[in-house]
Short mmCIF file of C-alpha atoms and ligand atoms in Angstrom, two decimals:
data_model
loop_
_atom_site.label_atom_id
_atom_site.label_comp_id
_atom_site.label_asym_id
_atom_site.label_seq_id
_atom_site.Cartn_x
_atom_site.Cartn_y
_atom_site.Cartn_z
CA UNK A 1487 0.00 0.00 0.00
CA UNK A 1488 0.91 3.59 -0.59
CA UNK A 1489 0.58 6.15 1.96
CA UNK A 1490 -0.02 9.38 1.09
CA UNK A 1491 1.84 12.13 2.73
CA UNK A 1492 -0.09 15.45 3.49
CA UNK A 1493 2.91 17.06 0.92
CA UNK A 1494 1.95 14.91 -1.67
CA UNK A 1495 -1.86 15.29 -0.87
CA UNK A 1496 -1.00 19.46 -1.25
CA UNK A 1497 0.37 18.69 -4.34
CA UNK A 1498 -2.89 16.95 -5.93
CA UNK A 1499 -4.74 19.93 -5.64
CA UNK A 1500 -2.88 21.57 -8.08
CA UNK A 1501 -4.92 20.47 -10.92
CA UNK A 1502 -7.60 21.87 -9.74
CA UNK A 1503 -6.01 25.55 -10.40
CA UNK A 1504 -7.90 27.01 -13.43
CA UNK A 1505 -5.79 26.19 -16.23
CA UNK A 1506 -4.63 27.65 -19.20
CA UNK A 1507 -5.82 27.37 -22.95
CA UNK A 1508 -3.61 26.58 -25.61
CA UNK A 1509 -5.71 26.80 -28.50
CA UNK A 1510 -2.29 26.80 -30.66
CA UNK A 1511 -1.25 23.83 -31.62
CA UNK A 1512 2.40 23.09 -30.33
CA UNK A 1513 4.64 19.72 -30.57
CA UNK A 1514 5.54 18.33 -27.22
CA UNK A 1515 8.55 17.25 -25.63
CA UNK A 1516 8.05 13.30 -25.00
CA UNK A 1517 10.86 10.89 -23.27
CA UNK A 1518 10.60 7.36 -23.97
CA UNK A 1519 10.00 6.46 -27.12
CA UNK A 1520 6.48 6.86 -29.38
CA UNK A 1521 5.59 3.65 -30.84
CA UNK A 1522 5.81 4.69 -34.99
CA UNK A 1523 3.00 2.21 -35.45
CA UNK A 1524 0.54 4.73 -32.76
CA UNK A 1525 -1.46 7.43 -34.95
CA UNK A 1526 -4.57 8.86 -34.62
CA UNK A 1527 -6.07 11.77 -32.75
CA UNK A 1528 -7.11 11.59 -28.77
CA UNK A 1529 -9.70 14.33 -27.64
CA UNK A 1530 -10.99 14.78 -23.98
CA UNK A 1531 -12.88 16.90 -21.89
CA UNK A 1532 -12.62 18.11 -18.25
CA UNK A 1533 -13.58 20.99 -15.78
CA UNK A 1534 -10.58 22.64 -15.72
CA UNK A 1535 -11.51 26.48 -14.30
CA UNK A 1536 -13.83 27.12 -11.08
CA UNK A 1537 -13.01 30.76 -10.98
CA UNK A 1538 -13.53 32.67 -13.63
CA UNK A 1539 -15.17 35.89 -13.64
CA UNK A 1540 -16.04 35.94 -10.21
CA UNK A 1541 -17.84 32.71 -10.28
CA UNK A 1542 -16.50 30.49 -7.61
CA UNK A 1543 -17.10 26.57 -8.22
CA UNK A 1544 -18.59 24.72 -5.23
CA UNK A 1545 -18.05 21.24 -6.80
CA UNK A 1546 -15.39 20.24 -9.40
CA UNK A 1547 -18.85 19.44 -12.09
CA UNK A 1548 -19.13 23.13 -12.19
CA UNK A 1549 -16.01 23.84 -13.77
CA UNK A 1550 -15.89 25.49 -17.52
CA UNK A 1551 -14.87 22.17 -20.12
CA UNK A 1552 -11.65 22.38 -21.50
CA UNK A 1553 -11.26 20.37 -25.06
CA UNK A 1554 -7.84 18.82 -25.17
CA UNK A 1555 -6.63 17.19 -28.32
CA UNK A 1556 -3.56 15.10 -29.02
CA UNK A 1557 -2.51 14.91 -32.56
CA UNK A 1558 -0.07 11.25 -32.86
CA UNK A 1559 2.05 10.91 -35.49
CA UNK A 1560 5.02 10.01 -36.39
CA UNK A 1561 6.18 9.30 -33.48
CA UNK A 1562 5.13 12.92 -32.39
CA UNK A 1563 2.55 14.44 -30.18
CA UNK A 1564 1.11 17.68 -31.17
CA UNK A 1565 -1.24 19.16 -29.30
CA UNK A 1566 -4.06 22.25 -28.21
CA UNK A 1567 -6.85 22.83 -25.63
CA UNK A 1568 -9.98 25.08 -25.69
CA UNK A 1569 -12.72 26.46 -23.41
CA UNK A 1570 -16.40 25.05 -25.22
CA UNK A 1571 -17.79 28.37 -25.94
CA UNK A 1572 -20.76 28.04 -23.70
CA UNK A 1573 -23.26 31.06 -22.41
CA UNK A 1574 -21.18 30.01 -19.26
CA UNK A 1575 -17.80 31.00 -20.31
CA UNK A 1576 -18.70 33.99 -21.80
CA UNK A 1577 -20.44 35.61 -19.29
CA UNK A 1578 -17.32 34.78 -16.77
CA UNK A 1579 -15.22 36.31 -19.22
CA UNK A 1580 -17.28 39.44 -19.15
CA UNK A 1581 -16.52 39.85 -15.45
CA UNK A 1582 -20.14 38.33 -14.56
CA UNK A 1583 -19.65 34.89 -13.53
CA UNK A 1584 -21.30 35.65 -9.78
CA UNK A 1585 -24.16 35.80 -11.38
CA UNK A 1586 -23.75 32.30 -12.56
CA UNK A 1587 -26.09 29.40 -10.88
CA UNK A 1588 -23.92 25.89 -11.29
CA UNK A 1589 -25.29 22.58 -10.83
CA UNK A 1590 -24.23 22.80 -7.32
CA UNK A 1591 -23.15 26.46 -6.77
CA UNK A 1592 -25.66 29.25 -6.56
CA UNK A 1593 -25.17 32.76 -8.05
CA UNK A 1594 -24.21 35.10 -5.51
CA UNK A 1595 -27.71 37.42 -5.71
CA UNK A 1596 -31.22 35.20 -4.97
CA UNK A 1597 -32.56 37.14 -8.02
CA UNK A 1598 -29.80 35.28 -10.54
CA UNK A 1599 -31.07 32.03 -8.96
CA UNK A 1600 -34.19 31.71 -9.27
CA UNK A 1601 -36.37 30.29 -11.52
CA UNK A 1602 -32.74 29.77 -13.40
CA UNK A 1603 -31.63 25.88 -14.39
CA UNK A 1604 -27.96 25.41 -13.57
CA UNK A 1605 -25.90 26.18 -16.44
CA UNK A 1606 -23.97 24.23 -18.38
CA UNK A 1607 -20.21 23.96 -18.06
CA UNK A 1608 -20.13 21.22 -21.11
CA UNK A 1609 -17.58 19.40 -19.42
CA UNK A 1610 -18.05 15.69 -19.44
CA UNK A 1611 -17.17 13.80 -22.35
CA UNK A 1612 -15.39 14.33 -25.55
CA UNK A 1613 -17.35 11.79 -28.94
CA UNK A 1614 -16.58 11.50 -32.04
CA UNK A 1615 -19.37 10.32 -34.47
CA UNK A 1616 -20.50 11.13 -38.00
CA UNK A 1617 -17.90 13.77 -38.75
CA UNK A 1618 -19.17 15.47 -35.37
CA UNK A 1619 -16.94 16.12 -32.04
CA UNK A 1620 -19.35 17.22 -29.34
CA UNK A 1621 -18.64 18.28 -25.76
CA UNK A 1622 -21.11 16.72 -23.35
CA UNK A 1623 -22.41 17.03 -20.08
CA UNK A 1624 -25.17 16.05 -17.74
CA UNK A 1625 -26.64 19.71 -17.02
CA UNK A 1626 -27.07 20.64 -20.89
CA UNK A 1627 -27.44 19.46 -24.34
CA UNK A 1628 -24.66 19.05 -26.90
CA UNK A 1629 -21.72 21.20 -27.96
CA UNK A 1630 -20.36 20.69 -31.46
CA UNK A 1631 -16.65 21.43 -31.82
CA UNK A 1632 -14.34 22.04 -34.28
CA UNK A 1633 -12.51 18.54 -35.16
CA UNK A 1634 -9.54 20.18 -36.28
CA UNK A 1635 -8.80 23.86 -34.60
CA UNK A 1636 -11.40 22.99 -30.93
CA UNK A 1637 -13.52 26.34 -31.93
CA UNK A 1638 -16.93 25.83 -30.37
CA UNK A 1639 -19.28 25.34 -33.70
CA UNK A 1640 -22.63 25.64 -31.77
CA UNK A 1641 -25.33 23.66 -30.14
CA UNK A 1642 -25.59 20.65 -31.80
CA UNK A 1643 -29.37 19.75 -32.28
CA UNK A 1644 -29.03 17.20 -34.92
CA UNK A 1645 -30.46 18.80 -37.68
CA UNK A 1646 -33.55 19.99 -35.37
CA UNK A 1647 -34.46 16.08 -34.64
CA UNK A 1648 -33.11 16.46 -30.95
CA UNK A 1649 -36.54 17.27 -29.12
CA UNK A 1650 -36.08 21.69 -27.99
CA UNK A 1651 -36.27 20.15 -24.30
CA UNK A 1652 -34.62 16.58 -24.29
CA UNK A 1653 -30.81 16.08 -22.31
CA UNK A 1654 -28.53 13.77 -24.62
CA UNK A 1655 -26.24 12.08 -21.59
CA UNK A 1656 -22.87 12.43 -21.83
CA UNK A 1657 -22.36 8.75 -22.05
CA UNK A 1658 -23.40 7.83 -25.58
CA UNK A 1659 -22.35 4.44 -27.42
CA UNK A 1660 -21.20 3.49 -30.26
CA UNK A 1661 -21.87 0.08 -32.27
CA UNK A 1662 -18.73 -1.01 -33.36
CA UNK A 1663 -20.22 -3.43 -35.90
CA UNK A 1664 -23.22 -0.93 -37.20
CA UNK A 1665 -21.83 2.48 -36.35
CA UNK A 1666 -24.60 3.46 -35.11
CA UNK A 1667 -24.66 5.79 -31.91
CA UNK A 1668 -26.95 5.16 -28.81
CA UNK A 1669 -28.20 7.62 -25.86
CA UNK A 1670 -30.58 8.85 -23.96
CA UNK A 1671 -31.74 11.74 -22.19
CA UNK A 1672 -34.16 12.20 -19.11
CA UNK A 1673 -36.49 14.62 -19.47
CA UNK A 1674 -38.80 16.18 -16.50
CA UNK A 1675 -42.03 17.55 -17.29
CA UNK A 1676 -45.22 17.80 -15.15
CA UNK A 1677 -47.85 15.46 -15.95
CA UNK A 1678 -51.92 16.48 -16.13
CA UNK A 1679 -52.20 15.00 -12.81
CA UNK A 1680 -49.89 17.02 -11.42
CA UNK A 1681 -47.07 14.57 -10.38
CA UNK A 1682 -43.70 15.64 -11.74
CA UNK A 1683 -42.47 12.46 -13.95
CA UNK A 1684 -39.56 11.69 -15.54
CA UNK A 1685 -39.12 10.25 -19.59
CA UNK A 1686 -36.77 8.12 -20.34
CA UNK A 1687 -36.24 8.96 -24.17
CA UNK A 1688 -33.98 6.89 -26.10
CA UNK A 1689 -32.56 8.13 -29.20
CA UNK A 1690 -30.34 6.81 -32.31
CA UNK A 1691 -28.18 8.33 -34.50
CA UNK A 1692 -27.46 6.58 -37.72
CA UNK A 1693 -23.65 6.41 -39.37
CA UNK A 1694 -24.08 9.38 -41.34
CA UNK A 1695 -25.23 11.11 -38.59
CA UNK A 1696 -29.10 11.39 -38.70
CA UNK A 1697 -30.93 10.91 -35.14
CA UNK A 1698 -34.08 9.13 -34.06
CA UNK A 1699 -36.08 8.53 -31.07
CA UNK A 1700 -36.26 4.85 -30.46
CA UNK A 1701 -38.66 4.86 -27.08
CA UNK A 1702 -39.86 7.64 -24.47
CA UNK A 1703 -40.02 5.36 -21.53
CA UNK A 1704 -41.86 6.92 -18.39
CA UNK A 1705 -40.48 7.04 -15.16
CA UNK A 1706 -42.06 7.76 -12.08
CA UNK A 1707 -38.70 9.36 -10.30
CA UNK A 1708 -36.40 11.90 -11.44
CA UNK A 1709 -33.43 9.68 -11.93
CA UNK A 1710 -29.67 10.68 -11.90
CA UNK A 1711 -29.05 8.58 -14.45
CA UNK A 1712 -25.33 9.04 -15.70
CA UNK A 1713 -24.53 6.15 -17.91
CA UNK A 1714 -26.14 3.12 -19.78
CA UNK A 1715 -24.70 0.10 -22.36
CA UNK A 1716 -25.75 -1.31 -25.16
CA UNK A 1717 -26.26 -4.86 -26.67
CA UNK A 1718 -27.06 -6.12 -30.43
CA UNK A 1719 -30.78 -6.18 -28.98
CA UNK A 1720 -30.88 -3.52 -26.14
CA UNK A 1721 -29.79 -0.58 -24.62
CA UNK A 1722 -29.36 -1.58 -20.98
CA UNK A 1723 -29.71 0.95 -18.32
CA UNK A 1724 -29.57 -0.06 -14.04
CA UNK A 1725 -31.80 2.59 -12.58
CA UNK A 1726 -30.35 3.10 -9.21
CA UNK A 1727 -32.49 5.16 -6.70
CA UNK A 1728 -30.50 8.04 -6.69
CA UNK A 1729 -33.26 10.29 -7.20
CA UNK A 1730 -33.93 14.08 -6.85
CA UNK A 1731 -36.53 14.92 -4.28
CA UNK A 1732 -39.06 17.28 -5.32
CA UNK A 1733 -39.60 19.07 -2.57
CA UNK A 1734 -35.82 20.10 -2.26
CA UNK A 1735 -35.94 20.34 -6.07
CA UNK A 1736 -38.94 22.82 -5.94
CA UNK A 1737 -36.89 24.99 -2.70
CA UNK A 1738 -33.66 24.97 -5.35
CA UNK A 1739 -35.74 26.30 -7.93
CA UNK A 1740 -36.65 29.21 -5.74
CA UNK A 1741 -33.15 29.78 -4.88
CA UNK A 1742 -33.12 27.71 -1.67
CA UNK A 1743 -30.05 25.42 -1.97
CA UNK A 1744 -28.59 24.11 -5.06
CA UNK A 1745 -29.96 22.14 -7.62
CA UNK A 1746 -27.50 19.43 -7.11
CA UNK A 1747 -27.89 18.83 -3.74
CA UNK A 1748 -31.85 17.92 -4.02
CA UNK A 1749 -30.56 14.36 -5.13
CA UNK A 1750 -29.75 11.60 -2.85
CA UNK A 1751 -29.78 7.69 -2.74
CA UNK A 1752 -33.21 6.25 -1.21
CA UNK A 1753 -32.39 2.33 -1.93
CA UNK A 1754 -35.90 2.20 0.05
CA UNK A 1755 -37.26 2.72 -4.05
CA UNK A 1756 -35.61 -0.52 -5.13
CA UNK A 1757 -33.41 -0.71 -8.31
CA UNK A 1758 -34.82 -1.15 -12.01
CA UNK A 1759 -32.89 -2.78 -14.70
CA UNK A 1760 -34.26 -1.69 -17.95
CA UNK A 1761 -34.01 -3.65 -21.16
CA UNK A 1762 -35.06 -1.60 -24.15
CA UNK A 1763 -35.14 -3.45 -27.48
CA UNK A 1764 -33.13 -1.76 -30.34
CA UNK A 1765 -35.83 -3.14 -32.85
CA UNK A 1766 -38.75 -1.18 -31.17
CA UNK A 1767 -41.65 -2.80 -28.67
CA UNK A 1768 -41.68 -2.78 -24.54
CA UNK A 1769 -38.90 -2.29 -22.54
CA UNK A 1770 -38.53 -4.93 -19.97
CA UNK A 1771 -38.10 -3.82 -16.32
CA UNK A 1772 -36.59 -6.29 -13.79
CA UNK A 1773 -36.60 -5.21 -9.98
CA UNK A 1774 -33.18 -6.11 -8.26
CA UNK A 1775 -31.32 -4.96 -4.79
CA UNK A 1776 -30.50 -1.38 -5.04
CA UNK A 1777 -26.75 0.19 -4.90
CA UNK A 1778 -25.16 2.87 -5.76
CA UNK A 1779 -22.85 3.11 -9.13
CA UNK A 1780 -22.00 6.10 -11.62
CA UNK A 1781 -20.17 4.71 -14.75
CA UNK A 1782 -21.24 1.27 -16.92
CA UNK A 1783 -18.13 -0.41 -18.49
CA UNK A 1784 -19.95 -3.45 -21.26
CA UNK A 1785 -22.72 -4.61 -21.38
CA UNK A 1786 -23.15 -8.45 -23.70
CA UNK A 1787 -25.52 -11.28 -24.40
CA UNK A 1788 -24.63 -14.36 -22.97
CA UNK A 1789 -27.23 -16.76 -24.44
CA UNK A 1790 -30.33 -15.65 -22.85
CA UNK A 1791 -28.91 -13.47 -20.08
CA UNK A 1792 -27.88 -9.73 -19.84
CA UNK A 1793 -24.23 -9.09 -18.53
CA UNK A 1794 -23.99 -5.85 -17.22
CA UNK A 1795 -19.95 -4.77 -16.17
CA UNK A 1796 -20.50 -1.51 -13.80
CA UNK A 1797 -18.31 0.07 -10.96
CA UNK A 1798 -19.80 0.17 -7.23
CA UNK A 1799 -19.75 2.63 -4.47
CA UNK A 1800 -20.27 1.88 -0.66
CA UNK A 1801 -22.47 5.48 -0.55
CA UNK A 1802 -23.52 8.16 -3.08
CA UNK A 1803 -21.84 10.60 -0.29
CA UNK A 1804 -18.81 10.91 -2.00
CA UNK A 1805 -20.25 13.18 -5.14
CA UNK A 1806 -22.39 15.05 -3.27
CA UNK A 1807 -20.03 15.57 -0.14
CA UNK A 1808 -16.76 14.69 -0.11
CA UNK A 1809 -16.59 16.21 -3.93
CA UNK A 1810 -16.90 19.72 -2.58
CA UNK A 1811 -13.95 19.59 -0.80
CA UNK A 1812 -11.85 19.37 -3.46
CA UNK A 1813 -10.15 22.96 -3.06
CA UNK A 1814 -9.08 21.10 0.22
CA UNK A 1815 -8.54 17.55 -0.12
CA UNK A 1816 -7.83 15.50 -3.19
CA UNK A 1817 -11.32 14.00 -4.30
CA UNK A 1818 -10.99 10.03 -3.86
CA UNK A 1819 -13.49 7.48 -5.69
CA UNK A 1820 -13.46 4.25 -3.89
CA UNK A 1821 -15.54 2.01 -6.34
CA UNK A 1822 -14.82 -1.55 -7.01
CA UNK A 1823 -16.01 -3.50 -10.45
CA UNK A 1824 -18.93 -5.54 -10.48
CA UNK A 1825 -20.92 -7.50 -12.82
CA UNK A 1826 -25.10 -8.17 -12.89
CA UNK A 1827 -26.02 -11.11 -15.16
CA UNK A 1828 -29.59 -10.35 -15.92
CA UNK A 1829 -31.79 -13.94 -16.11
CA UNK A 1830 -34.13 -14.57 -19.09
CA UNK A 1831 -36.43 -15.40 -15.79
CA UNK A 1832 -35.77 -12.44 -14.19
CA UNK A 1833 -33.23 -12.50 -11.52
CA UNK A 1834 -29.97 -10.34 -10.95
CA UNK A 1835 -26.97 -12.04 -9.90
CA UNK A 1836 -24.50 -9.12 -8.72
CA UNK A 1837 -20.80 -10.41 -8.57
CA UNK A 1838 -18.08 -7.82 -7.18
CA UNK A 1839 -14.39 -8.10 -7.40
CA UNK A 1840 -11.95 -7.28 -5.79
CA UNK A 1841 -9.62 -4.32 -7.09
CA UNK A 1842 -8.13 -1.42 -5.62
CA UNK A 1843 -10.23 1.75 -5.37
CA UNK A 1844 -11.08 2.55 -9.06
CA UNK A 1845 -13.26 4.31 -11.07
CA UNK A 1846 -13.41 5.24 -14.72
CA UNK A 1847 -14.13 1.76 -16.26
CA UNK A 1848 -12.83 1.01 -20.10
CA UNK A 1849 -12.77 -1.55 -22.28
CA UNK A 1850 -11.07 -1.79 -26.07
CA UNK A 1851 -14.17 -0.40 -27.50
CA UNK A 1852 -14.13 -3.27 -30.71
CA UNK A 1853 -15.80 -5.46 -28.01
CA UNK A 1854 -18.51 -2.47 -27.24
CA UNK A 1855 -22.19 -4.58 -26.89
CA UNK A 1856 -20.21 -8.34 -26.65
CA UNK A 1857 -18.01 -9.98 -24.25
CA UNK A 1858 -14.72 -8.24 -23.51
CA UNK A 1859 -11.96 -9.98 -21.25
CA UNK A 1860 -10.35 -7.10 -19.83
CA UNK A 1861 -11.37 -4.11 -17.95
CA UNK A 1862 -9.01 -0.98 -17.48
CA UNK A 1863 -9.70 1.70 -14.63
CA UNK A 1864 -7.82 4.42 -12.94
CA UNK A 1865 -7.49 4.51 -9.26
CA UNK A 1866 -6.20 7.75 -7.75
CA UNK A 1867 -7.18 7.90 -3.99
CA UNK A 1868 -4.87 8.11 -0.94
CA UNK A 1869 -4.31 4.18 -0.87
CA UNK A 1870 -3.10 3.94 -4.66
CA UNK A 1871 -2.77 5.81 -7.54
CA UNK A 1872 -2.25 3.33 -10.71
CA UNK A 1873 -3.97 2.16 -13.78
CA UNK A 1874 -5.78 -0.96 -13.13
CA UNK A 1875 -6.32 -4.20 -15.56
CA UNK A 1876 -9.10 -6.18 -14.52
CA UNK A 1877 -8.94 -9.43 -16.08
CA UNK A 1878 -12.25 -11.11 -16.14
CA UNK A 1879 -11.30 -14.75 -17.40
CA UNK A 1880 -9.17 -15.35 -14.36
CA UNK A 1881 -10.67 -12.67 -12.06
CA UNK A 1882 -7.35 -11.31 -11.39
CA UNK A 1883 -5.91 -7.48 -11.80
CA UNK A 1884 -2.70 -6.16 -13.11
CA UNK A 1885 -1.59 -2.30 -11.90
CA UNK A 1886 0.73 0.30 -13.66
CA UNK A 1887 1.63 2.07 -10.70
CA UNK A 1888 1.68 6.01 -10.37
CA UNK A 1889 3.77 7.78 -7.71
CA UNK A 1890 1.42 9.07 -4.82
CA UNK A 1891 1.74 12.94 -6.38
CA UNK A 1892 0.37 11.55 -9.49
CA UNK A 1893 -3.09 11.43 -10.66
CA UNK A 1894 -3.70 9.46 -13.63
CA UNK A 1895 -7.08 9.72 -15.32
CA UNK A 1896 -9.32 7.25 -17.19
CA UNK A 1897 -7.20 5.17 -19.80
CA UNK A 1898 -8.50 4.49 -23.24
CA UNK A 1899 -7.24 1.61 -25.15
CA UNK A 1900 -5.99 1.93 -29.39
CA UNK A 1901 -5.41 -1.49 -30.69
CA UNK A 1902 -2.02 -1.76 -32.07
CA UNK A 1903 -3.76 -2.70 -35.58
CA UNK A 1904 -7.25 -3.21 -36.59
CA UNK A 1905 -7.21 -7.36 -36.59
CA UNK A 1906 -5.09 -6.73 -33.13
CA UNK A 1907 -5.87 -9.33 -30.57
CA UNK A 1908 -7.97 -7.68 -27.48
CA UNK A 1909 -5.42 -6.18 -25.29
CA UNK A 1910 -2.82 -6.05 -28.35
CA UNK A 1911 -2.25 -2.54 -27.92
CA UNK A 1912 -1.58 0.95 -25.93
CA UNK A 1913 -3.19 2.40 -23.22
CA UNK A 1914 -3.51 6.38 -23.30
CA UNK A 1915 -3.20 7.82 -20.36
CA UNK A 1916 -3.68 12.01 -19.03
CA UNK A 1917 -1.97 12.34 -16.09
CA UNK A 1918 -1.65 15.11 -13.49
CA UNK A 1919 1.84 15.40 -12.14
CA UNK A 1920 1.42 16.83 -8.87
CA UNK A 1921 5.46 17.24 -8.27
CA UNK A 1922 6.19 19.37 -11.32
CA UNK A 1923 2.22 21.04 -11.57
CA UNK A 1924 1.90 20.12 -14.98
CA UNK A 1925 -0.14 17.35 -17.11
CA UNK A 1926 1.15 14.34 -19.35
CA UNK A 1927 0.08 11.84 -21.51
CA UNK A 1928 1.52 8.69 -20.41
CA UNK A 1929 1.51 5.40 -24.08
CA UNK A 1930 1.39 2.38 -21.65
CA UNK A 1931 1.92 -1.22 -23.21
CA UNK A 1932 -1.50 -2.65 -22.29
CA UNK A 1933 -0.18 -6.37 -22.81
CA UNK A 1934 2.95 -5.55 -20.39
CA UNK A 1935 1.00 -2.70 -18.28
CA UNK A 1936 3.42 -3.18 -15.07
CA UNK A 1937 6.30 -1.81 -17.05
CA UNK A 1938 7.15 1.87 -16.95
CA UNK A 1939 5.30 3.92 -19.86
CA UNK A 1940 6.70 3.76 -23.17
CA UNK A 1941 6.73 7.50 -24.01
CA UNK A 1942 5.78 10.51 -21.80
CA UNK A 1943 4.40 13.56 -23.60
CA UNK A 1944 4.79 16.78 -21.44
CA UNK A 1945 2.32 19.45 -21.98
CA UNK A 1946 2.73 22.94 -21.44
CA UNK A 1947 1.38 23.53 -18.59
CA UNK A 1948 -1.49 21.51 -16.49
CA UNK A 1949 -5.28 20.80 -16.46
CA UNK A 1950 -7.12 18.49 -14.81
CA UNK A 1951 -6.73 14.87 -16.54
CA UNK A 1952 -10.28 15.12 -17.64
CA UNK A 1953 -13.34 12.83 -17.22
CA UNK A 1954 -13.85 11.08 -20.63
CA UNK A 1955 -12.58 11.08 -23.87
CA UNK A 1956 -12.50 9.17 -28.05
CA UNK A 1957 -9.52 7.81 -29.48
CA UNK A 1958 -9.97 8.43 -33.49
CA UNK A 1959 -7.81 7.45 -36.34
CA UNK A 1960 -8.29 10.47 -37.96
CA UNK A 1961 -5.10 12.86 -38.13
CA UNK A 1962 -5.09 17.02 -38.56
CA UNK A 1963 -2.19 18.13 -40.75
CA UNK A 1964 0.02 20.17 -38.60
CA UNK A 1965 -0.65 23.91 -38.51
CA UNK A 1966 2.93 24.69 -39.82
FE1 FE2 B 405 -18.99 9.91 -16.65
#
């Protein structure tokens, strides 16, 4: 075990300093070497400034999204950041961000809170799809961005077909065998009998890029629903009761408290798993013992049962919380891996394995929808900070370790070639680097991940690793 030292723990909160955009592109130092055979483009997204404008972040999901792309080629790494463009940003940058209600931080005057949704930072996941990259977050709706240059392009509404008051999670996924994209988005809406309900919408969006609503499932809680997986027959989604109560919701809406913090975990509502068929037709709805998770890794068909790979928490405490320490104390996420296999009868089987604290859960997305063997996470708390490889043939792990002033951030797999055997590859990793206050992208050998990091790119300065992020094979010709 590593012990963190209260030094080390200092250092970690460095990358929560607002950081700096480089929207021009510049080659980075690396050590190590670049495997020749790596290319393609990595994008992510992050909050990476709490402070701008006078706004002052309560949580770290009310920080502005930074867009960070790295260009790999030749054995090179080139790479820029940008700020999405949001209604956010801009009014921060106009000296006004006090008057900014976040998703848990209210605007300084009641007047700028109420009545007023929290606003979005667009700071949750970077996709690629259809010739689009869109920034994505829970509080808002998408953010199309420049591929090549980061520029924020707009609000991306697919063409109109995105319903004027339906959320798109930032979780979408992609087929890798159709192409297709899959989401949802819950929407809340009072009914004619005057209960507030929740829908469930589902949508699709086609190769080229065209979306469709595949179901509008109703709900009768306002779910924090975060992430979902997806089959060759279903989108899968584990409703866990982490729910927003409506009274607190309707005291937040009149500036009472923030929005966020009218949520909590009431396992007393029981869990749903919901199957809903690709094809069209009912959803089916199986009730199972309630926990609390955040991110899906796979989903597959085994036969007649669902296999749904997911990462636990012991309490929901830790987002709503701990989280809002994180000027403080380095935010930890103890989760641990777990699997449900879903019964053509009915019943939920929930396996857990053992691992250190993780979160972040990956898999080589070729295997999106069927069986995968291996599992990568991130754990960064105050016992261990490493990249973790679950493998789930022989229920064992394998770590990359991180020293303690390190925070590595959620790894994303590139096969090494497209018939590459699962695991056959690299594992991209953002790091913070809490010793020299400055970010890096860390090429681990997924096969060999205990061995030090092939190549280290340094960046110019530091952000926060990010939450999510798309590896594409699609290359920008350099600037210059
Ligand atoms: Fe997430």
């Amino acid at each position: 075990m590593t012990v963190t030292s209260n030094d080390q723990a200092a250092d970690l909160l460095g990358m929560y300093r607002a950081a700096k955009e480089h929207p021009d592109e510049v080659e980075l130092p690396i050590t190590g070497s670049m495997p020749q055979e790596l290319r393609g483009t990595l994008y992510r997204n992050g909050p990476a400034d709490w402070e701008s404008g006078g706004f002052n972040g309560a949580h770290p999901f009310d920080g502005d999204g930074l867009m960070v792309k790295f260009t790999i080629n030749d054995g090179a790494v080139r790479f820029r950041s940008r700020y999405v463009d949001t209604p956010k940003r801009r009014k921060e940058l106009r000296g006004q961000g006090a008057r900014i209600r976040g998703v848990y931080t209210n605007a300084r005057s009641f007047r700028d809170n109420i009545g007023r949704p929290p606003a979005d930072a667009a700071n949750t996941h970077a996709v690629v799809h259809a010739d689009r990259l869109l920034a994505l977050s829970d509080a808002g709706r998408p953010w199309q961005v420049d591929l090549d240059d980061l520029s924020t392009l707009g609000p991306c509404t697919f063409n109109g077909q995105l319903p004027p008051f339906s959320r798109f999670s930032p979780h979408p996924r992609i087929d890798p065998v159709t192409g297709e994209l899959f989401n949802f988005g819950l929407d809340v809406a009072p009914s004619l009998d005057n209960r507030t309900v929740t829908s469930l919408r589902c949508f699709r969006v086609d190769p080229t890029g065209r979306l469709s609503q595949l179901a509008s499932i109703p709900l009768d809680h306002i779910y924090i629903q975060h992430d979902f997986a997806i089959t060759p027959q279903f989108l899968v989604f584990a409703l866990a009761p982490i729910t927003v109560d409506p009274v607190a919701a309707a005291l937040a809406a009149l500036g009472k408290g923030a929005l966020g913090d009218s949520a909590d975990y009431r396992p007393q509502l029981g869990m749903k798993v919901v199957l809903v068929p690709r094809a069209g037709g009912k959803p089916r709805i199986i009730e199972c013992d309630p926990f609390v998770y955040i991110h899906v890794d796979n989903a597959y068909e085994d036969r007649d049962d669902v296999v749904l790979d997911l990462v636990r928490h012991e309490s929901f405490s830790f987002l709503t919380q701990a989280a809002k320490r994180f000027r403080t104390e380095p935010v930890t996420v103890a989760g641990w891996p777990a699997r449900l296999r879903i019964s053509a009868a009915g019943t939920v089987t929930i396996t857990d394995y053992p691992s250190p604290a993780t979160e972040f859960p990956t898999h080589d997305e070729r295997r999106t929808g069927s069986q995968h063997r291996y599992t990568y996470l991130a754990s960064a708390d105050q016992d261990s900070s490493a990249i973790v490889k679950l493998d789930r043939q022989t229920d064992t792990h394998r770590l990359h370790h991180f020293s303690p002033d390190m925070a590595p951030g959620e790894p994303i797999f590139v096969p090494r070639a497209h018939n590459a055997a699962e695991d056959d590859g690299w594992l991209l990793v953002v790091a913070y680097n809490g010793a020299e206050h400055r970010t890096e992208l860390h090429i681990l050998d997924a096969a060999a991940i205990e061995k030090p990091a092939q190549a280290i790119a340094v960046l110019p300065g530091h952000h926060f690793p990010g939450f999510h992020g798309s590896f594409t094979e699609r290359i920008t010709p350099a600037t210059r």
